[in-house]
Amino acid sequence: MNTMLETSELPAVFDGVKLAAVAAVLYVIVRCLNLKSPTAPPELMYQDSALARFLLKSCPLLTKEYIPPLIWGKSGHIQTALYGKMGRVRSPHPYGLRKYLTMPDGATATFDLFEPCSEHCTGEDVTMVICPGIANHSEKQYIRTFVDYAQKNGYRCAVLNHLGALPNIELTSPRMFTYGCTWEFGAMVNYIKKTYPQTQLVVVGFSLGGNIVCKYLGESQANQERVLCCVSLCQGYSALRAQETFMQWDHCRRFYNFLMADNMKKIILSHRQALFGDNMKKPQSLSDADLGKLYTATSLMQIDDNVMRKFHGYSSLKEYYEEESCLQYLHRIYVPLLLVNAADDPLVHESLLSIPRALAEKRENVMHVLPLHGGHLGFFEGSVLFPEPLTWMDKLVVQYANAICQWEKTKPHCSDSEQAVSGQE
């Protein structure tokens, strides 16, 4: 009798275990995909001014909910992984011309030039000068998608190819791109200004490119001539403050650090002969021993310390990060400046977001935009599972640029008080 009771209870026990296992799996999925997170309009930080009011009226994306794909779009890790692995879906192939510029030290800078596909909404000649993310170039899918969309909205686009990033372009000097070197970007901008004397510029920087463009504009007032506005996307603002967070395991930053370091190693080693060979004059502080340290490096900081800082003769990693970060230059930018980050960006620690917030609280020309979701340069949109080719980020940059162009065109008809965008420190 007892044996029969025990036998009949076993299936119930097994069913209970299965239900518990299913519940545990569902719980993990909900937590990992962040499914309980709400959707909301971006958090905005700005000073009340005529410009800010105009932007809020002219850019619906600033006040509208950003709704990511339902199943996975609220996970910053998945957004970041999709951007990193495939860039964008169904990416177009805009046609451009590659330009080559010889730098004073013998390096060969390259950028791709794309003409507009239609007239701009203001009827003006406007060029977007674009700086991609770390080790990226004009052939990356997220860049191609953005350029195609900008072209269709009447913008000429010039896209910098980071020195050493293109696999088919050899280095012609013992130097490659660094975290904050603005030489190649400046050469591209000067070429555009000289070749198109009537054009006005919209400056756009993605991730590391955001640091470079902000640093470039703040280095000299002359660099801001003919610049309508600047947009920085998903940058960290201070490499010195970011380096400690990049060695932490929360939000898997240490893992991302390893993956990015591995990619940088491959790029540097692909130019090993130009950088470490005897046929060219190497930086005095760069030795063959640094090549051995490069092989064993597992973080960007190790690569920066052993190789990257030495291209420009910095005596320490601290000096390199301080001098190459845009942090000390942001307050010198007087054109309208849009700083965009995502609250769930696994690469940019939340402590770094105090930098753009503090800047936007003090300066009328600055607006900081912080959506809840988007990851690092993801910002995909879509209904349930499959993302759309265009992202929220692509649309926002063009919408903001259009609004600034309209603002500049209508300013002469406004009162003096409405025209003022504070340039005071």
PDB file of N, CA and C in Angstrom, residues 215-288:
ATOM      1  N   LYS A 215      37.260  67.561 -28.669  1.00  0.00           N
ATOM      2  CA  LYS A 215      38.608  68.075 -28.405  1.00  0.00           C
ATOM      3  C   LYS A 215      39.056  68.999 -29.529  1.00  0.00           C
ATOM      4  N   TYR A 216      38.775  68.611 -30.771  1.00  0.00           N
ATOM      5  CA  TYR A 216      39.169  69.434 -31.916  1.00  0.00           C
ATOM      6  C   TYR A 216      38.519  70.817 -31.856  1.00  0.00           C
ATOM      7  N   LEU A 217      37.222  70.860 -31.601  1.00  0.00           N
ATOM      8  CA  LEU A 217      36.534  72.143 -31.565  1.00  0.00           C
ATOM      9  C   LEU A 217      37.041  73.006 -30.418  1.00  0.00           C
ATOM     10  N   GLY A 218      37.338  72.397 -29.269  1.00  0.00           N
ATOM     11  CA  GLY A 218      37.776  73.164 -28.117  1.00  0.00           C
ATOM     12  C   GLY A 218      39.227  73.592 -28.164  1.00  0.00           C
ATOM     13  N   GLU A 219      40.010  72.995 -29.052  1.00  0.00           N
ATOM     14  CA  GLU A 219      41.435  73.343 -29.135  1.00  0.00           C
ATOM     15  C   GLU A 219      41.666  74.756 -29.641  1.00  0.00           C
ATOM     16  N   SER A 220      40.761  75.257 -30.481  1.00  0.00           N
ATOM     17  CA  SER A 220      40.947  76.585 -31.062  1.00  0.00           C
ATOM     18  C   SER A 220      39.599  77.161 -31.491  1.00  0.00           C
ATOM     19  N   GLN A 221      39.431  78.453 -31.285  1.00  0.00           N
ATOM     20  CA  GLN A 221      38.221  79.114 -31.748  1.00  0.00           C
ATOM     21  C   GLN A 221      38.107  79.046 -33.269  1.00  0.00           C
ATOM     22  N   ALA A 222      39.258  79.066 -33.945  1.00  0.00           N
ATOM     23  CA  ALA A 222      39.250  78.996 -35.405  1.00  0.00           C
ATOM     24  C   ALA A 222      38.644  77.696 -35.895  1.00  0.00           C
ATOM     25  N   ASN A 223      38.770  76.627 -35.119  1.00  0.00           N
ATOM     26  CA  ASN A 223      38.204  75.334 -35.519  1.00  0.00           C
ATOM     27  C   ASN A 223      36.684  75.349 -35.527  1.00  0.00           C
ATOM     28  N   GLN A 224      36.068  76.332 -34.870  1.00  0.00           N
ATOM     29  CA  GLN A 224      34.611  76.413 -34.800  1.00  0.00           C
ATOM     30  C   GLN A 224      34.005  77.321 -35.875  1.00  0.00           C
ATOM     31  N   GLU A 225      34.873  77.924 -36.692  1.00  0.00           N
ATOM     32  CA  GLU A 225      34.378  78.778 -37.778  1.00  0.00           C
ATOM     33  C   GLU A 225      33.616  77.942 -38.805  1.00  0.00           C
ATOM     34  N   ARG A 226      32.455  78.433 -39.197  1.00  0.00           N
ATOM     35  CA  ARG A 226      31.562  77.789 -40.162  1.00  0.00           C
ATOM     36  C   ARG A 226      30.954  76.488 -39.629  1.00  0.00           C
ATOM     37  N   VAL A 227      31.090  76.227 -38.341  1.00  0.00           N
ATOM     38  CA  VAL A 227      30.483  75.050 -37.724  1.00  0.00           C
ATOM     39  C   VAL A 227      29.125  75.441 -37.152  1.00  0.00           C
ATOM     40  N   LEU A 228      28.077  74.758 -37.606  1.00  0.00           N
ATOM     41  CA  LEU A 228      26.725  75.032 -37.124  1.00  0.00           C
ATOM     42  C   LEU A 228      26.479  74.392 -35.765  1.00  0.00           C
ATOM     43  N   CYS A 229      26.946  73.166 -35.585  1.00  0.00           N
ATOM     44  CA  CYS A 229      26.707  72.442 -34.340  1.00  0.00           C
ATOM     45  C   CYS A 229      27.598  71.218 -34.290  1.00  0.00           C
ATOM     46  N   CYS A 230      27.598  70.573 -33.126  1.00  0.00           N
ATOM     47  CA  CYS A 230      28.362  69.348 -32.933  1.00  0.00           C
ATOM     48  C   CYS A 230      27.483  68.334 -32.207  1.00  0.00           C
ATOM     49  N   VAL A 231      27.576  67.065 -32.616  1.00  0.00           N
ATOM     50  CA  VAL A 231      26.847  65.977 -31.970  1.00  0.00           C
ATOM     51  C   VAL A 231      27.853  64.905 -31.559  1.00  0.00           C
ATOM     52  N   SER A 232      27.861  64.564 -30.279  1.00  0.00           N
ATOM     53  CA  SER A 232      28.728  63.512 -29.748  1.00  0.00           C
ATOM     54  C   SER A 232      27.858  62.372 -29.239  1.00  0.00           C
ATOM     55  N   LEU A 233      28.188  61.140 -29.645  1.00  0.00           N
ATOM     56  CA  LEU A 233      27.352  59.977 -29.342  1.00  0.00           C
ATOM     57  C   LEU A 233      28.134  58.918 -28.574  1.00  0.00           C
ATOM     58  N   CYS A 234      27.687  58.641 -27.348  1.00  0.00           N
ATOM     59  CA  CYS A 234      28.186  57.510 -26.559  1.00  0.00           C
ATOM     60  C   CYS A 234      29.670  57.589 -26.210  1.00  0.00           C
ATOM     61  N   GLN A 235      30.191  58.779 -26.004  1.00  0.00           N
ATOM     62  CA  GLN A 235      31.574  58.870 -25.548  1.00  0.00           C
ATOM     63  C   GLN A 235      31.623  58.892 -24.023  1.00  0.00           C
ATOM     64  N   GLY A 236      32.841  58.720 -23.469  1.00  0.00           N
ATOM     65  CA  GLY A 236      33.021  58.651 -22.024  1.00  0.00           C
ATOM     66  C   GLY A 236      33.622  59.890 -21.397  1.00  0.00           C
ATOM     67  N   TYR A 237      34.078  60.856 -22.216  1.00  0.00           N
ATOM     68  CA  TYR A 237      34.487  62.200 -21.803  1.00  0.00           C
ATOM     69  C   TYR A 237      35.847  62.259 -21.103  1.00  0.00           C
ATOM     70  N   SER A 238      36.204  61.298 -20.305  1.00  0.00           N
ATOM     71  CA  SER A 238      37.476  61.330 -19.580  1.00  0.00           C
ATOM     72  C   SER A 238      38.072  59.926 -19.527  1.00  0.00           C
ATOM     73  N   ALA A 239      39.142  59.705 -20.287  1.00  0.00           N
ATOM     74  CA  ALA A 239      39.793  58.385 -20.281  1.00  0.00           C
ATOM     75  C   ALA A 239      40.431  58.099 -18.935  1.00  0.00           C
ATOM     76  N   LEU A 240      40.902  59.139 -18.263  1.00  0.00           N
ATOM     77  CA  LEU A 240      41.529  58.947 -16.968  1.00  0.00           C
ATOM     78  C   LEU A 240      40.539  58.410 -15.945  1.00  0.00           C
ATOM     79  N   ARG A 241      39.344  58.977 -15.942  1.00  0.00           N
ATOM     80  CA  ARG A 241      38.314  58.516 -15.010  1.00  0.00           C
ATOM     81  C   ARG A 241      37.702  57.183 -15.456  1.00  0.00           C
ATOM     82  N   ALA A 242      37.713  56.930 -16.756  1.00  0.00           N
ATOM     83  CA  ALA A 242      37.100  55.704 -17.279  1.00  0.00           C
ATOM     84  C   ALA A 242      37.978  54.479 -17.083  1.00  0.00           C
ATOM     85  N   GLN A 243      39.302  54.670 -16.994  1.00  0.00           N
ATOM     86  CA  GLN A 243      40.196  53.505 -16.976  1.00  0.00           C
ATOM     87  C   GLN A 243      39.935  52.592 -15.780  1.00  0.00           C
ATOM     88  N   GLU A 244      39.629  53.170 -14.616  1.00  0.00           N
ATOM     89  CA  GLU A 244      39.358  52.340 -13.448  1.00  0.00           C
ATOM     90  C   GLU A 244      38.075  51.540 -13.630  1.00  0.00           C
ATOM     91  N   THR A 245      37.048  52.168 -14.176  1.00  0.00           N
ATOM     92  CA  THR A 245      35.772  51.467 -14.364  1.00  0.00           C
ATOM     93  C   THR A 245      35.901  50.382 -15.423  1.00  0.00           C
ATOM     94  N   PHE A 246      36.815  50.555 -16.365  1.00  0.00           N
ATOM     95  CA  PHE A 246      36.986  49.580 -17.438  1.00  0.00           C
ATOM     96  C   PHE A 246      37.670  48.304 -16.965  1.00  0.00           C
ATOM     97  N   MET A 247      38.217  48.333 -15.767  1.00  0.00           N
ATOM     98  CA  MET A 247      38.830  47.127 -15.207  1.00  0.00           C
ATOM     99  C   MET A 247      37.893  46.407 -14.249  1.00  0.00           C
ATOM    100  N   GLN A 248      36.674  46.918 -14.097  1.00  0.00           N
ATOM    101  CA  GLN A 248      35.690  46.314 -13.204  1.00  0.00           C
ATOM    102  C   GLN A 248      34.818  45.321 -13.974  1.00  0.00           C
ATOM    103  N   TRP A 249      34.317  44.314 -13.249  1.00  0.00           N
ATOM    104  CA  TRP A 249      33.539  43.259 -13.889  1.00  0.00           C
ATOM    105  C   TRP A 249      32.047  43.556 -13.940  1.00  0.00           C
ATOM    106  N   ASP A 250      31.583  44.556 -13.183  1.00  0.00           N
ATOM    107  CA  ASP A 250      30.147  44.854 -13.237  1.00  0.00           C
ATOM    108  C   ASP A 250      29.780  45.312 -14.641  1.00  0.00           C
ATOM    109  N   HIS A 251      28.624  44.878 -15.102  1.00  0.00           N
ATOM    110  CA  HIS A 251      28.151  45.122 -16.473  1.00  0.00           C
ATOM    111  C   HIS A 251      29.129  44.580 -17.523  1.00  0.00           C
ATOM    112  N   CYS A 252      29.989  43.645 -17.093  1.00  0.00           N
ATOM    113  CA  CYS A 252      30.916  42.943 -18.014  1.00  0.00           C
ATOM    114  C   CYS A 252      31.915  43.880 -18.688  1.00  0.00           C
ATOM    115  N   ARG A 253      32.199  45.030 -18.053  1.00  0.00           N
ATOM    116  CA  ARG A 253      33.111  45.975 -18.698  1.00  0.00           C
ATOM    117  C   ARG A 253      34.500  45.371 -18.906  1.00  0.00           C
ATOM    118  N   ARG A 254      34.966  44.577 -17.945  1.00  0.00           N
ATOM    119  CA  ARG A 254      36.295  43.963 -18.107  1.00  0.00           C
ATOM    120  C   ARG A 254      36.311  43.035 -19.315  1.00  0.00           C
ATOM    121  N   PHE A 255      35.225  42.352 -19.586  1.00  0.00           N
ATOM    122  CA  PHE A 255      35.139  41.468 -20.747  1.00  0.00           C
ATOM    123  C   PHE A 255      35.157  42.277 -22.046  1.00  0.00           C
ATOM    124  N   TYR A 256      34.367  43.373 -22.074  1.00  0.00           N
ATOM    125  CA  TYR A 256      34.388  44.242 -23.246  1.00  0.00           C
ATOM    126  C   TYR A 256      35.792  44.813 -23.461  1.00  0.00           C
ATOM    127  N   ASN A 257      36.438  45.165 -22.371  1.00  0.00           N
ATOM    128  CA  ASN A 257      37.800  45.689 -22.431  1.00  0.00           C
ATOM    129  C   ASN A 257      38.724  44.686 -23.108  1.00  0.00           C
ATOM    130  N   PHE A 258      38.604  43.422 -22.728  1.00  0.00           N
ATOM    131  CA  PHE A 258      39.426  42.371 -23.320  1.00  0.00           C
ATOM    132  C   PHE A 258      39.166  42.233 -24.821  1.00  0.00           C
ATOM    133  N   LEU A 259      37.895  42.236 -25.210  1.00  0.00           N
ATOM    134  CA  LEU A 259      37.554  42.087 -26.634  1.00  0.00           C
ATOM    135  C   LEU A 259      38.084  43.253 -27.459  1.00  0.00           C
ATOM    136  N   MET A 260      37.938  44.472 -26.941  1.00  0.00           N
ATOM    137  CA  MET A 260      38.422  45.647 -27.665  1.00  0.00           C
ATOM    138  C   MET A 260      39.943  45.654 -27.735  1.00  0.00           C
ATOM    139  N   ALA A 261      40.594  45.217 -26.659  1.00  0.00           N
ATOM    140  CA  ALA A 261      42.054  45.136 -26.668  1.00  0.00           C
ATOM    141  C   ALA A 261      42.534  44.110 -27.692  1.00  0.00           C
ATOM    142  N   ASP A 262      41.831  43.002 -27.785  1.00  0.00           N
ATOM    143  CA  ASP A 262      42.199  41.970 -28.756  1.00  0.00           C
ATOM    144  C   ASP A 262      42.089  42.493 -30.182  1.00  0.00           C
ATOM    145  N   ASN A 263      41.043  43.270 -30.453  1.00  0.00           N
ATOM    146  CA  ASN A 263      40.878  43.860 -31.781  1.00  0.00           C
ATOM    147  C   ASN A 263      41.986  44.875 -32.070  1.00  0.00           C
ATOM    148  N   MET A 264      42.333  45.693 -31.057  1.00  0.00           N
ATOM    149  CA  MET A 264      43.403  46.675 -31.240  1.00  0.00           C
ATOM    150  C   MET A 264      44.732  45.979 -31.502  1.00  0.00           C
ATOM    151  N   LYS A 265      44.991  44.881 -30.793  1.00  0.00           N
ATOM    152  CA  LYS A 265      46.237  44.140 -31.025  1.00  0.00           C
ATOM    153  C   LYS A 265      46.338  43.678 -32.480  1.00  0.00           C
ATOM    154  N   LYS A 266      45.244  43.159 -32.998  1.00  0.00           N
ATOM    155  CA  LYS A 266      45.252  42.671 -34.377  1.00  0.00           C
ATOM    156  C   LYS A 266      45.564  43.800 -35.355  1.00  0.00           C
ATOM    157  N   ILE A 267      44.991  44.972 -35.117  1.00  0.00           N
ATOM    158  CA  ILE A 267      45.226  46.109 -36.015  1.00  0.00           C
ATOM    159  C   ILE A 267      46.679  46.559 -35.927  1.00  0.00           C
ATOM    160  N   ILE A 268      47.192  46.679 -34.702  1.00  0.00           N
ATOM    161  CA  ILE A 268      48.580  47.126 -34.527  1.00  0.00           C
ATOM    162  C   ILE A 268      49.542  46.124 -35.153  1.00  0.00           C
ATOM    163  N   LEU A 269      49.293  44.839 -34.919  1.00  0.00           N
ATOM    164  CA  LEU A 269      50.189  43.818 -35.458  1.00  0.00           C
ATOM    165  C   LEU A 269      50.113  43.723 -36.978  1.00  0.00           C
ATOM    166  N   SER A 270      48.982  44.119 -37.559  1.00  0.00           N
ATOM    167  CA  SER A 270      48.887  44.135 -39.028  1.00  0.00           C
ATOM    168  C   SER A 270      49.799  45.204 -39.629  1.00  0.00           C
ATOM    169  N   HIS A 271      50.195  46.182 -38.806  1.00  0.00           N
ATOM    170  CA  HIS A 271      51.120  47.238 -39.236  1.00  0.00           C
ATOM    171  C   HIS A 271      52.461  47.111 -38.509  1.00  0.00           C
ATOM    172  N   ARG A 272      52.790  45.891 -38.126  1.00  0.00           N
ATOM    173  CA  ARG A 272      53.991  45.665 -37.316  1.00  0.00           C
ATOM    174  C   ARG A 272      55.257  46.192 -37.987  1.00  0.00           C
ATOM    175  N   GLN A 273      55.395  45.975 -39.286  1.00  0.00           N
ATOM    176  CA  GLN A 273      56.605  46.397 -39.972  1.00  0.00           C
ATOM    177  C   GLN A 273      56.746  47.914 -39.969  1.00  0.00           C
ATOM    178  N   ALA A 274      55.627  48.618 -40.185  1.00  0.00           N
ATOM    179  CA  ALA A 274      55.672  50.079 -40.218  1.00  0.00           C
ATOM    180  C   ALA A 274      55.923  50.669 -38.833  1.00  0.00           C
ATOM    181  N   LEU A 275      55.396  50.015 -37.804  1.00  0.00           N
ATOM    182  CA  LEU A 275      55.485  50.573 -36.449  1.00  0.00           C
ATOM    183  C   LEU A 275      56.722  50.120 -35.695  1.00  0.00           C
ATOM    184  N   PHE A 276      57.154  48.865 -35.923  1.00  0.00           N
ATOM    185  CA  PHE A 276      58.260  48.311 -35.145  1.00  0.00           C
ATOM    186  C   PHE A 276      59.466  47.939 -36.007  1.00  0.00           C
ATOM    187  N   GLY A 277      59.330  48.027 -37.331  1.00  0.00           N
ATOM    188  CA  GLY A 277      60.430  47.629 -38.205  1.00  0.00           C
ATOM    189  C   GLY A 277      61.585  48.615 -38.162  1.00  0.00           C
ATOM    190  N   ASP A 278      62.703  48.219 -38.766  1.00  0.00           N
ATOM    191  CA  ASP A 278      63.907  49.054 -38.759  1.00  0.00           C
ATOM    192  C   ASP A 278      63.996  49.988 -39.948  1.00  0.00           C
ATOM    193  N   ASN A 279      63.077  49.829 -40.907  1.00  0.00           N
ATOM    194  CA  ASN A 279      63.185  50.627 -42.124  1.00  0.00           C
ATOM    195  C   ASN A 279      62.623  52.023 -41.965  1.00  0.00           C
ATOM    196  N   MET A 280      61.968  52.289 -40.850  1.00  0.00           N
ATOM    197  CA  MET A 280      61.412  53.619 -40.618  1.00  0.00           C
ATOM    198  C   MET A 280      61.830  54.069 -39.225  1.00  0.00           C
ATOM    199  N   LYS A 281      61.879  55.354 -39.042  1.00  0.00           N
ATOM    200  CA  LYS A 281      62.269  55.901 -37.739  1.00  0.00           C
ATOM    201  C   LYS A 281      61.119  55.755 -36.753  1.00  0.00           C
ATOM    202  N   LYS A 282      61.315  54.929 -35.746  1.00  0.00           N
ATOM    203  CA  LYS A 282      60.296  54.718 -34.739  1.00  0.00           C
ATOM    204  C   LYS A 282      60.368  55.830 -33.697  1.00  0.00           C
ATOM    205  N   PRO A 283      59.266  56.059 -32.959  1.00  0.00           N
ATOM    206  CA  PRO A 283      59.352  56.943 -31.803  1.00  0.00           C
ATOM    207  C   PRO A 283      60.443  56.443 -30.860  1.00  0.00           C
ATOM    208  N   GLN A 284      61.254  57.377 -30.330  1.00  0.00           N
ATOM    209  CA  GLN A 284      62.423  56.975 -29.543  1.00  0.00           C
ATOM    210  C   GLN A 284      62.056  56.076 -28.365  1.00  0.00           C
ATOM    211  N   SER A 285      60.886  56.324 -27.780  1.00  0.00           N
ATOM    212  CA  SER A 285      60.502  55.569 -26.590  1.00  0.00           C
ATOM    213  C   SER A 285      59.852  54.232 -26.920  1.00  0.00           C
ATOM    214  N   LEU A 286      59.656  53.932 -28.224  1.00  0.00           N
ATOM    215  CA  LEU A 286      59.020  52.677 -28.623  1.00  0.00           C
ATOM    216  C   LEU A 286      60.094  51.653 -28.958  1.00  0.00           C
ATOM    217  N   SER A 287      60.147  50.580 -28.186  1.00  0.00           N
ATOM    218  CA  SER A 287      61.204  49.583 -28.349  1.00  0.00           C
ATOM    219  C   SER A 287      60.618  48.238 -28.762  1.00  0.00           C
ATOM    220  N   ASP A 288      61.520  47.330 -29.144  1.00  0.00           N
ATOM    221  CA  ASP A 288      61.082  45.988 -29.509  1.00  0.00           C
ATOM    222  C   ASP A 288      60.469  45.256 -28.317  1.00  0.00           C
TER     223      ASP A 288
END
